């Protein structure tokens, strides 16, 4: 099931990742352009304002010059005496001087028919003198008694200019018109500098949508809108652009002169070296009849896009991978937790099984200990039998004797006998209780025990056999208590076993001597030495292995192995060596406990 769903899941994750990436890229793209545009518009508006102020400032200097000049009566005089060459020369010079001072392009005087009678450029090849300008609106305006203003390409000079005109009146009659022409090329050059430093392009168009001033050479005197034959003819006939046939720029989407939206439109316009997209921020200069366009190039906005898209894609992938990684990690942790729980459960099960097995083993070991105990008791049974039978027989004879004494009315003697009988019965009870406690099946009760009492109890069990086998017993036991921590009966079993083995080993020996020495150094030491043949050197370690026996009779071969286990369970050790005088010497070492410990 899992193997089937995995590739599907992976495919789904991949699709989601890719969809997320596309969404992220689109968002970045949109956000960047949105931000770019929203930053560009206020800037463009500021630049527009700057340009308009500049143009206003540049033109306003000249606006009042015709009016001022018109107040000079010499001009009216010259108009009246236009055939007087001296008079005209005089005015020409005057105009020339004024032109120098004001830095105007040309200053000239038109008569009522629109013919230039005097001009500052009277000595230039393109001198206006003799030319007729009655077709110019600035002439018509001034002849109507008003200040005229107009922009056009000069028909004589072929340069672009802005014209200011004023009527020359005498007694309410308009005698002629004084005109001041301002060179637009100079203003344009300064405006181009402004545009370049502001990283935008500038275009100034009139109502006919023909660009009159431009920072881009190829835009100059080109129409922003396509021109049909009629409009082209109309423009041509106005002679605003001298004899030029105006052509249109290919603007995409088509330029809309009447659209005034909050967000400036974007146009693709041919440039000096190809084409480019611009945000067109536009403002009108009503007085001059101009539309000023600040064209902000879109390219820088787009050129910042690739690294930005790359960055956002990287960030997105990084975040997505981080997310996937943390999800996978969480899943892994859950899996690990599950595995750990499973493992813990298994360990618990195994521990329980081991515990059960251990309990069983313990039980079996207890059984074995018991079996070994009974075996040793079995080997001693004959002497024990004798030990019990002896007081029993004595009891019987004392009882018979007492009967006789009572029949002879010898009360005192009978009383003595009865006391002996009681002490014999007590002794019997003692012996039986020792055997009973020794053979009782017990699980072992560890407590602080005096070794001397344990040795004495063990001897009670083996004494009958010692006596029966005529073994000479030599014991060295200290007067003060020496304590070990462990089960008294278990250690008693070890001692009985070792003594019983020693007696068995000495059965063929002429000299039968058993030495038991209890001493204490760092540890409690119990030494049991016999005068038997000793242990075969090759069997020194083997004798502690289970079921190793050389005994022909009841021996199970378990006694020493169980003894070692008992001693080791009390943190002690048991070793064997052959004594220099012959015979085996078993040494038990046990931790010595001070009296107060474990109390
Ligand atoms: P079992 O007494 O049933 O043989 P044990 O484990 O008590 O089992 O003893 C194993 C063997 O160790 C004995 O059969 C005997 O060969 C050897 N052994 C034990 N004690 C002595 C001893 N004091 N002297 C010589 N050999 C001994």
CSV table of C-alpha atoms in Angstrom, one decimal, residues 126-582:
chain,number,residue,atom,x,y,z
A,126,UNK,CA,18.8,84.3,-43.8
A,127,UNK,CA,17.7,87.9,-43.1
A,128,UNK,CA,13.9,88.2,-42.5
A,129,UNK,CA,13.7,91.6,-44.2
A,130,UNK,CA,11.3,91.4,-47.1
A,131,UNK,CA,9.8,88.2,-46.0
A,132,UNK,CA,6.0,88.1,-45.3
A,133,UNK,CA,4.8,86.6,-42.1
A,134,UNK,CA,1.1,87.4,-42.4
A,135,UNK,CA,0.4,83.6,-42.3
A,136,UNK,CA,1.8,83.4,-38.7
A,137,UNK,CA,-0.8,83.4,-35.9
A,138,UNK,CA,1.5,85.7,-33.8
A,139,UNK,CA,1.0,88.3,-36.6
A,140,UNK,CA,-2.8,87.9,-36.6
A,141,UNK,CA,-3.0,88.0,-32.8
A,142,UNK,CA,-0.9,91.2,-32.5
A,143,UNK,CA,-2.8,92.9,-35.4
A,144,UNK,CA,-5.9,92.2,-33.3
A,145,UNK,CA,-4.2,94.3,-30.6
A,146,UNK,CA,-3.2,91.4,-28.3
A,147,UNK,CA,0.1,89.9,-27.2
A,148,UNK,CA,0.8,86.9,-29.5
A,149,UNK,CA,2.8,83.8,-28.8
A,150,UNK,CA,3.5,80.9,-31.1
A,151,UNK,CA,6.1,78.2,-31.7
A,152,UNK,CA,7.2,77.2,-35.2
A,153,UNK,CA,10.2,76.4,-37.4
A,154,UNK,CA,11.4,79.5,-39.0
A,155,UNK,CA,10.7,79.6,-42.7
A,156,UNK,CA,13.8,81.7,-43.4
A,157,UNK,CA,16.1,80.4,-40.7
A,158,UNK,CA,14.8,76.8,-40.6
A,159,UNK,CA,15.4,76.9,-36.8
A,160,UNK,CA,12.8,76.1,-34.2
A,161,UNK,CA,11.7,79.1,-32.2
A,162,UNK,CA,9.2,80.5,-29.8
A,163,UNK,CA,7.7,83.8,-30.9
A,164,UNK,CA,6.3,86.6,-28.8
A,165,UNK,CA,4.6,89.5,-30.7
A,166,UNK,CA,3.0,92.8,-29.8
A,167,UNK,CA,1.2,95.4,-31.8
A,168,UNK,CA,2.7,98.9,-32.5
A,169,UNK,CA,-0.1,101.3,-32.1
A,170,UNK,CA,-0.5,104.9,-32.7
A,171,UNK,CA,-3.7,106.7,-31.9
A,172,UNK,CA,-5.6,103.4,-31.6
A,173,UNK,CA,-4.4,102.2,-35.0
A,174,UNK,CA,-2.2,99.2,-35.3
A,175,UNK,CA,0.7,100.2,-37.6
A,176,UNK,CA,2.6,96.9,-37.4
A,177,UNK,CA,3.9,94.1,-35.2
A,178,UNK,CA,7.1,93.7,-33.3
A,179,UNK,CA,8.2,90.1,-32.9
A,180,UNK,CA,10.9,88.5,-30.7
A,181,UNK,CA,12.0,84.9,-31.6
A,182,UNK,CA,13.5,82.7,-28.9
A,183,UNK,CA,15.8,79.9,-30.1
A,184,UNK,CA,14.3,76.6,-28.8
A,185,UNK,CA,17.5,74.6,-29.5
A,186,UNK,CA,19.2,76.3,-26.5
A,187,UNK,CA,16.4,75.5,-24.2
A,188,UNK,CA,16.2,72.0,-25.6
A,189,UNK,CA,19.8,71.4,-24.9
A,190,UNK,CA,19.5,72.4,-21.3
A,191,UNK,CA,16.3,70.3,-21.0
A,192,UNK,CA,18.1,67.3,-22.5
A,193,UNK,CA,20.8,67.7,-19.9
A,194,UNK,CA,18.1,67.7,-17.2
A,195,UNK,CA,16.5,64.6,-18.7
A,196,UNK,CA,19.8,62.7,-19.0
A,197,UNK,CA,20.7,63.4,-15.4
A,198,UNK,CA,17.2,62.3,-14.4
A,199,UNK,CA,17.5,59.2,-16.6
A,200,UNK,CA,14.4,59.9,-18.6
A,201,UNK,CA,13.5,61.2,-22.0
A,202,UNK,CA,11.7,64.4,-22.7
A,203,UNK,CA,9.2,65.2,-25.4
A,204,UNK,CA,7.1,68.4,-25.9
A,205,UNK,CA,4.3,68.1,-28.3
A,206,UNK,CA,1.7,70.6,-29.5
A,207,UNK,CA,-2.1,70.1,-30.1
A,208,UNK,CA,-1.3,68.6,-33.4
A,209,UNK,CA,0.7,65.8,-31.5
A,210,UNK,CA,3.9,66.8,-33.3
A,211,UNK,CA,6.9,66.7,-31.1
A,212,UNK,CA,8.6,70.1,-31.2
A,213,UNK,CA,11.2,69.6,-28.5
A,214,UNK,CA,12.8,66.3,-27.6
A,215,UNK,CA,15.8,64.9,-25.8
A,216,UNK,CA,15.9,62.1,-28.4
A,217,UNK,CA,17.0,63.2,-31.8
A,218,UNK,CA,14.8,60.8,-33.7
A,219,UNK,CA,11.7,62.0,-32.0
A,220,UNK,CA,12.1,65.6,-33.0
A,221,UNK,CA,9.4,67.0,-35.4
A,222,UNK,CA,7.7,63.6,-35.5
A,223,UNK,CA,4.0,63.0,-34.9
A,224,UNK,CA,3.0,60.9,-31.9
A,225,UNK,CA,-0.2,59.8,-33.8
A,226,UNK,CA,-0.4,58.3,-37.3
A,227,UNK,CA,-1.3,61.0,-39.8
A,228,UNK,CA,-3.7,60.6,-42.6
A,229,UNK,CA,-3.3,62.6,-45.8
A,230,UNK,CA,-5.7,65.4,-44.7
A,231,UNK,CA,-4.0,66.1,-41.4
A,232,UNK,CA,-0.6,65.9,-43.0
A,233,UNK,CA,-1.7,68.5,-45.6
A,234,UNK,CA,-3.3,70.7,-42.8
A,235,UNK,CA,0.0,70.7,-40.9
A,236,UNK,CA,2.0,71.4,-44.1
A,237,UNK,CA,-0.3,74.3,-45.0
A,238,UNK,CA,0.0,75.9,-41.5
A,239,UNK,CA,3.8,76.1,-42.3
A,240,UNK,CA,4.4,75.7,-38.6
A,241,UNK,CA,7.2,73.3,-39.5
A,242,UNK,CA,8.4,75.3,-42.5
A,243,UNK,CA,8.4,73.1,-45.5
A,244,UNK,CA,8.7,69.8,-43.7
A,245,UNK,CA,6.4,66.8,-44.4
A,246,UNK,CA,5.8,65.5,-40.9
A,247,UNK,CA,5.9,61.7,-40.4
A,248,UNK,CA,4.7,59.7,-37.5
A,249,UNK,CA,6.5,57.6,-34.9
A,250,UNK,CA,5.3,54.0,-34.6
A,251,UNK,CA,3.9,54.1,-31.1
A,252,UNK,CA,2.5,50.9,-29.6
A,253,UNK,CA,-0.2,50.8,-28.4
A,254,UNK,CA,-1.3,53.8,-30.5
A,255,UNK,CA,-0.8,57.0,-28.6
A,256,UNK,CA,-4.0,58.4,-27.1
A,257,UNK,CA,-3.7,62.2,-26.7
A,258,UNK,CA,-7.0,62.4,-24.8
A,259,UNK,CA,-6.5,59.6,-22.3
A,260,UNK,CA,-5.9,61.0,-18.8
A,261,UNK,CA,-5.6,58.1,-16.4
A,262,UNK,CA,-4.2,58.1,-12.9
A,263,UNK,CA,-1.7,55.5,-13.9
A,264,UNK,CA,0.5,56.7,-16.7
A,265,UNK,CA,0.3,54.6,-19.9
A,266,UNK,CA,3.2,52.6,-21.1
A,267,UNK,CA,4.2,53.0,-24.8
A,268,UNK,CA,6.7,51.3,-27.0
A,269,UNK,CA,8.4,54.1,-29.0
A,270,UNK,CA,11.2,53.9,-31.6
A,271,UNK,CA,14.5,55.3,-30.3
A,272,UNK,CA,17.7,56.5,-31.9
A,273,UNK,CA,19.0,52.9,-31.9
A,274,UNK,CA,15.9,50.6,-31.8
A,275,UNK,CA,12.8,50.8,-29.7
A,276,UNK,CA,12.1,51.0,-26.0
A,277,UNK,CA,9.2,51.1,-23.6
A,278,UNK,CA,8.4,54.2,-21.6
A,279,UNK,CA,6.0,55.3,-18.9
A,280,UNK,CA,4.4,58.5,-20.3
A,281,UNK,CA,3.8,61.1,-17.6
A,282,UNK,CA,2.2,64.1,-19.2
A,283,UNK,CA,1.3,67.6,-18.2
A,284,UNK,CA,-0.1,70.5,-20.2
A,285,UNK,CA,1.4,73.9,-20.5
A,286,UNK,CA,-1.7,75.8,-21.6
A,287,UNK,CA,-0.1,79.1,-22.1
A,288,UNK,CA,2.5,77.7,-24.5
A,289,UNK,CA,0.0,75.2,-26.0
A,290,UNK,CA,2.3,72.4,-25.2
A,291,UNK,CA,2.1,68.9,-23.7
A,292,UNK,CA,5.2,68.1,-21.8
A,293,UNK,CA,6.0,64.3,-21.6
A,294,UNK,CA,8.4,62.8,-19.2
A,295,UNK,CA,9.2,59.4,-20.6
A,296,UNK,CA,10.5,57.1,-17.9
A,297,UNK,CA,12.2,54.1,-19.4
A,298,UNK,CA,10.8,50.7,-18.2
A,299,UNK,CA,14.0,48.8,-19.0
A,300,UNK,CA,15.9,49.4,-15.7
A,301,UNK,CA,12.8,48.1,-13.9
A,302,UNK,CA,12.9,44.9,-16.0
A,303,UNK,CA,16.6,44.5,-16.0
A,304,UNK,CA,16.5,44.2,-12.2
A,305,UNK,CA,14.0,41.4,-12.6
A,306,UNK,CA,16.2,38.4,-13.5
A,307,UNK,CA,18.4,38.5,-10.4
A,308,UNK,CA,15.3,39.3,-8.2
A,309,UNK,CA,13.4,36.4,-9.7
A,310,UNK,CA,16.5,34.2,-9.2
A,311,UNK,CA,16.7,35.3,-5.6
A,312,UNK,CA,13.1,34.8,-4.8
A,313,UNK,CA,13.2,31.3,-6.5
A,314,UNK,CA,16.2,30.4,-4.4
A,315,UNK,CA,14.5,31.7,-1.2
A,316,UNK,CA,11.3,29.9,-2.1
A,317,UNK,CA,13.2,26.6,-2.8
A,318,UNK,CA,15.2,27.0,0.4
A,319,UNK,CA,12.0,27.6,2.4
A,320,UNK,CA,10.2,24.7,0.6
A,321,UNK,CA,13.1,22.4,1.2
A,322,UNK,CA,13.3,23.5,4.8
A,323,UNK,CA,9.6,22.8,5.2
A,324,UNK,CA,9.9,19.4,3.5
A,325,UNK,CA,12.9,18.6,5.6
A,326,UNK,CA,11.2,19.5,8.8
A,327,UNK,CA,8.1,17.5,7.8
A,328,UNK,CA,10.3,14.5,6.9
A,329,UNK,CA,12.2,14.9,10.2
A,330,UNK,CA,9.0,15.0,12.1
A,331,UNK,CA,7.8,11.9,10.3
A,332,UNK,CA,11.1,10.2,11.0
A,333,UNK,CA,10.9,11.1,14.7
A,334,UNK,CA,7.4,9.7,14.8
A,335,UNK,CA,8.6,6.5,13.1
A,336,UNK,CA,11.5,6.4,15.6
A,337,UNK,CA,9.2,6.9,18.5
A,338,UNK,CA,7.0,4.1,17.2
A,339,UNK,CA,10.1,1.9,16.7
A,340,UNK,CA,11.3,2.8,20.2
A,341,UNK,CA,7.9,2.0,21.7
A,342,UNK,CA,7.9,-1.3,19.9
A,343,UNK,CA,11.4,-2.0,21.1
A,344,UNK,CA,10.6,-1.1,24.6
A,345,UNK,CA,7.6,-3.4,24.4
A,346,UNK,CA,9.8,-6.2,23.1
A,347,UNK,CA,12.4,-5.5,25.8
A,348,UNK,CA,9.7,-5.6,28.4
A,349,UNK,CA,8.5,-8.9,27.0
A,350,UNK,CA,12.0,-10.3,26.9
A,351,UNK,CA,12.7,-9.0,30.4
A,352,UNK,CA,9.6,-10.7,31.6
A,353,UNK,CA,10.6,-13.9,29.9
A,354,UNK,CA,14.1,-13.6,31.3
A,355,UNK,CA,12.7,-12.9,34.7
A,356,UNK,CA,10.5,-16.0,34.5
A,357,UNK,CA,13.4,-18.1,33.2
A,358,UNK,CA,15.5,-16.7,36.1
A,359,UNK,CA,12.9,-17.5,38.6
A,360,UNK,CA,12.7,-21.0,37.2
A,361,UNK,CA,16.5,-21.3,37.2
A,362,UNK,CA,16.5,-20.0,40.8
A,363,UNK,CA,13.9,-22.6,41.7
A,364,UNK,CA,16.0,-25.3,39.9
A,365,UNK,CA,19.1,-24.1,41.7
A,366,UNK,CA,17.3,-24.2,45.0
A,367,UNK,CA,16.2,-27.8,44.1
A,368,UNK,CA,19.8,-28.7,43.3
A,369,UNK,CA,21.1,-27.1,46.5
A,370,UNK,CA,18.4,-29.1,48.4
A,371,UNK,CA,19.3,-32.3,46.5
A,372,UNK,CA,23.0,-31.8,47.3
A,373,UNK,CA,22.1,-31.2,50.9
A,374,UNK,CA,20.1,-34.3,51.1
A,375,UNK,CA,22.9,-36.2,49.4
A,376,UNK,CA,25.4,-35.2,52.0
A,377,UNK,CA,22.9,-36.0,54.7
A,378,UNK,CA,22.3,-39.3,53.0
A,379,UNK,CA,26.1,-40.1,53.1
A,380,UNK,CA,26.1,-39.2,56.8
A,381,UNK,CA,22.9,-41.1,57.6
A,382,UNK,CA,24.6,-44.1,59.1
A,383,UNK,CA,26.5,-42.1,61.7
A,384,UNK,CA,23.5,-39.8,62.3
A,385,UNK,CA,21.4,-42.9,62.9
A,386,UNK,CA,23.9,-44.0,65.4
A,387,UNK,CA,24.0,-40.5,67.0
A,388,UNK,CA,20.2,-40.7,67.5
A,389,UNK,CA,20.1,-44.4,68.4
A,390,UNK,CA,22.7,-44.0,71.1
A,391,UNK,CA,20.8,-41.6,73.3
A,392,UNK,CA,17.6,-43.5,72.5
A,393,UNK,CA,19.1,-46.7,73.8
A,394,UNK,CA,20.5,-44.9,76.8
A,395,UNK,CA,17.0,-43.4,77.4
A,396,UNK,CA,15.5,-46.9,77.3
A,397,UNK,CA,18.0,-48.3,79.7
A,398,UNK,CA,17.6,-45.3,82.1
A,399,UNK,CA,13.9,-45.7,81.9
A,400,UNK,CA,14.1,-49.5,82.7
A,401,UNK,CA,16.5,-48.7,85.5
A,402,UNK,CA,14.1,-46.1,86.9
A,403,UNK,CA,11.3,-48.6,86.9
A,404,UNK,CA,13.4,-51.0,89.0
A,405,UNK,CA,14.5,-48.1,91.3
A,406,UNK,CA,10.8,-47.1,91.8
A,407,UNK,CA,9.8,-50.7,92.5
A,408,UNK,CA,12.5,-50.8,95.2
A,409,UNK,CA,11.2,-47.5,96.4
A,410,UNK,CA,14.5,-45.8,95.8
A,411,UNK,CA,12.9,-42.4,95.1
A,412,UNK,CA,16.1,-40.3,95.2
A,413,UNK,CA,18.0,-42.5,92.7
A,414,UNK,CA,14.9,-42.7,90.5
A,415,UNK,CA,14.7,-38.9,90.6
A,416,UNK,CA,18.4,-38.7,89.4
A,417,UNK,CA,17.6,-41.1,86.6
A,418,UNK,CA,14.6,-39.1,85.5
A,419,UNK,CA,16.8,-35.9,85.3
A,420,UNK,CA,19.3,-37.8,83.1
A,421,UNK,CA,16.3,-39.0,81.0
A,422,UNK,CA,15.1,-35.4,80.5
A,423,UNK,CA,18.6,-34.2,79.6
A,424,UNK,CA,18.9,-37.1,77.1
A,425,UNK,CA,15.6,-36.2,75.6
A,426,UNK,CA,16.7,-32.6,75.3
A,427,UNK,CA,19.9,-33.6,73.6
A,428,UNK,CA,17.8,-35.7,71.1
A,429,UNK,CA,15.5,-32.8,70.5
A,430,UNK,CA,18.6,-30.6,69.9
A,431,UNK,CA,20.1,-33.1,67.4
A,432,UNK,CA,16.8,-33.5,65.6
A,433,UNK,CA,16.2,-29.8,65.5
A,434,UNK,CA,19.7,-29.2,64.0
A,435,UNK,CA,19.0,-31.8,61.3
A,436,UNK,CA,15.6,-30.3,60.7
A,437,UNK,CA,16.8,-26.8,60.2
A,438,UNK,CA,19.7,-28.1,58.0
A,439,UNK,CA,17.5,-30.1,55.7
A,440,UNK,CA,14.6,-27.7,55.6
A,441,UNK,CA,14.1,-26.4,52.1
A,442,UNK,CA,14.9,-22.7,52.4
A,443,UNK,CA,15.3,-19.9,49.8
A,444,UNK,CA,18.2,-18.4,51.8
A,445,UNK,CA,17.9,-15.5,54.2
A,446,UNK,CA,20.8,-13.2,54.2
A,447,UNK,CA,21.7,-11.6,57.5
A,448,UNK,CA,24.7,-10.8,59.7
A,449,UNK,CA,25.9,-14.1,61.2
A,450,UNK,CA,28.7,-15.1,63.5
A,451,UNK,CA,30.9,-17.7,61.7
A,452,UNK,CA,31.6,-19.5,65.1
A,453,UNK,CA,27.9,-20.5,65.5
A,454,UNK,CA,27.8,-21.6,61.9
A,455,UNK,CA,30.8,-23.8,62.3
A,456,UNK,CA,29.4,-25.3,65.5
A,457,UNK,CA,26.1,-26.1,63.8
A,458,UNK,CA,27.9,-27.8,60.9
A,459,UNK,CA,30.0,-29.8,63.4
A,460,UNK,CA,26.8,-31.0,65.1
A,461,UNK,CA,25.8,-32.6,61.8
A,462,UNK,CA,29.2,-34.2,61.0
A,463,UNK,CA,30.4,-35.0,64.5
A,464,UNK,CA,28.7,-38.5,64.5
A,465,UNK,CA,30.6,-39.3,61.3
A,466,UNK,CA,33.8,-37.9,62.6
A,467,UNK,CA,33.6,-40.0,65.6
A,468,UNK,CA,32.5,-43.1,63.6
A,469,UNK,CA,35.5,-42.7,61.3
A,470,UNK,CA,37.9,-42.0,64.2
A,471,UNK,CA,38.9,-38.7,62.8
A,472,UNK,CA,41.0,-36.5,65.0
A,473,UNK,CA,39.4,-33.0,64.9
A,474,UNK,CA,41.6,-29.9,65.5
A,475,UNK,CA,39.7,-26.6,65.6
A,476,UNK,CA,41.0,-23.1,66.0
A,477,UNK,CA,38.3,-20.7,66.5
A,478,UNK,CA,38.8,-17.1,67.8
A,479,UNK,CA,37.1,-16.0,71.0
A,480,UNK,CA,35.6,-12.9,69.6
A,481,UNK,CA,32.7,-13.1,67.0
A,482,UNK,CA,33.6,-12.8,63.3
A,483,UNK,CA,30.7,-11.9,61.2
A,484,UNK,CA,29.8,-12.4,57.6
A,485,UNK,CA,26.7,-11.4,55.7
A,486,UNK,CA,24.8,-14.3,54.2
A,487,UNK,CA,22.5,-17.2,54.8
A,488,UNK,CA,23.6,-19.3,57.8
A,489,UNK,CA,22.2,-22.6,56.6
A,490,UNK,CA,23.8,-22.2,53.1
A,491,UNK,CA,27.3,-21.7,54.6
A,492,UNK,CA,26.6,-24.6,57.0
A,493,UNK,CA,25.8,-26.7,54.0
A,494,UNK,CA,29.2,-25.7,52.4
A,495,UNK,CA,31.1,-26.6,55.6
A,496,UNK,CA,29.2,-29.9,56.0
A,497,UNK,CA,30.1,-30.7,52.4
A,498,UNK,CA,33.8,-29.9,52.8
A,499,UNK,CA,34.1,-31.8,56.1
A,500,UNK,CA,32.1,-34.8,54.7
A,501,UNK,CA,34.4,-34.8,51.6
A,502,UNK,CA,37.5,-34.7,53.8
A,503,UNK,CA,36.2,-37.6,55.9
A,504,UNK,CA,35.5,-39.6,52.7
A,505,UNK,CA,39.0,-38.8,51.4
A,506,UNK,CA,40.6,-40.0,54.6
A,507,UNK,CA,38.8,-43.3,54.6
A,508,UNK,CA,41.9,-45.2,53.3
A,509,UNK,CA,44.4,-43.1,55.4
A,510,UNK,CA,46.0,-44.5,58.5
A,511,UNK,CA,46.2,-41.1,60.0
A,512,UNK,CA,43.0,-39.3,60.0
A,513,UNK,CA,43.2,-35.7,61.0
A,514,UNK,CA,40.9,-32.8,60.2
A,515,UNK,CA,42.1,-29.2,60.9
A,516,UNK,CA,39.5,-26.4,60.9
A,517,UNK,CA,41.0,-23.0,61.3
A,518,UNK,CA,39.0,-19.8,61.4
A,519,UNK,CA,40.9,-16.5,61.2
A,520,UNK,CA,40.4,-13.0,60.1
A,521,UNK,CA,42.7,-10.5,58.3
A,522,UNK,CA,41.2,-8.2,55.6
A,523,UNK,CA,38.8,-11.0,55.1
A,524,UNK,CA,37.2,-13.8,57.0
A,525,UNK,CA,39.1,-17.0,56.3
A,526,UNK,CA,38.0,-20.6,56.9
A,527,UNK,CA,40.5,-23.4,56.2
A,528,UNK,CA,39.6,-27.1,56.2
A,529,UNK,CA,42.6,-29.4,55.9
A,530,UNK,CA,42.6,-33.2,55.9
A,531,UNK,CA,45.3,-35.8,56.0
A,532,UNK,CA,43.9,-37.7,53.0
A,533,UNK,CA,45.6,-38.2,49.6
A,534,UNK,CA,44.9,-34.7,48.4
A,535,UNK,CA,43.4,-33.7,45.1
A,536,UNK,CA,45.0,-34.9,41.9
A,537,UNK,CA,46.8,-31.8,40.4
A,538,UNK,CA,45.1,-32.2,37.1
A,539,UNK,CA,41.7,-32.2,38.7
A,540,UNK,CA,42.2,-29.1,40.9
A,541,UNK,CA,39.7,-27.0,38.9
A,542,UNK,CA,37.5,-29.8,37.6
A,543,UNK,CA,36.4,-30.8,41.1
A,544,UNK,CA,34.3,-27.6,41.2
A,545,UNK,CA,32.5,-28.5,38.0
A,546,UNK,CA,29.0,-29.9,38.3
A,547,UNK,CA,28.7,-33.7,38.2
A,548,UNK,CA,32.5,-34.3,38.7
A,549,UNK,CA,32.9,-37.1,41.2
A,550,UNK,CA,35.3,-39.8,42.0
A,551,UNK,CA,33.0,-41.2,44.6
A,552,UNK,CA,31.8,-44.8,44.0
A,553,UNK,CA,28.9,-44.5,46.4
A,554,UNK,CA,26.2,-41.8,46.7
A,555,UNK,CA,28.3,-38.9,45.3
A,556,UNK,CA,26.4,-36.8,42.7
A,557,UNK,CA,29.4,-34.6,41.9
A,558,UNK,CA,27.4,-31.5,42.8
A,559,UNK,CA,28.7,-30.7,46.3
A,560,UNK,CA,31.7,-28.6,45.4
A,561,UNK,CA,30.0,-26.8,42.4
A,562,UNK,CA,27.1,-25.8,44.6
A,563,UNK,CA,29.5,-24.8,47.5
A,564,UNK,CA,31.4,-22.5,45.1
A,565,UNK,CA,28.1,-20.9,43.9
A,566,UNK,CA,27.0,-20.4,47.5
A,567,UNK,CA,30.2,-18.8,48.5
A,568,UNK,CA,30.4,-16.6,45.4
A,569,UNK,CA,26.8,-15.5,46.0
A,570,UNK,CA,28.1,-14.1,49.4
A,571,UNK,CA,30.9,-12.3,47.4
A,572,UNK,CA,33.4,-14.8,48.6
A,573,UNK,CA,35.7,-17.4,47.0
A,574,UNK,CA,36.6,-21.0,47.5
A,575,UNK,CA,39.9,-22.5,46.4
A,576,UNK,CA,41.7,-25.8,46.9
A,577,UNK,CA,45.3,-26.7,47.3
A,578,UNK,CA,47.3,-29.6,48.5
A,579,UNK,CA,48.9,-29.1,51.9
A,580,UNK,CA,52.7,-29.6,52.2
A,581,UNK,CA,52.0,-32.4,54.7
A,582,UNK,CA,49.7,-34.1,52.2
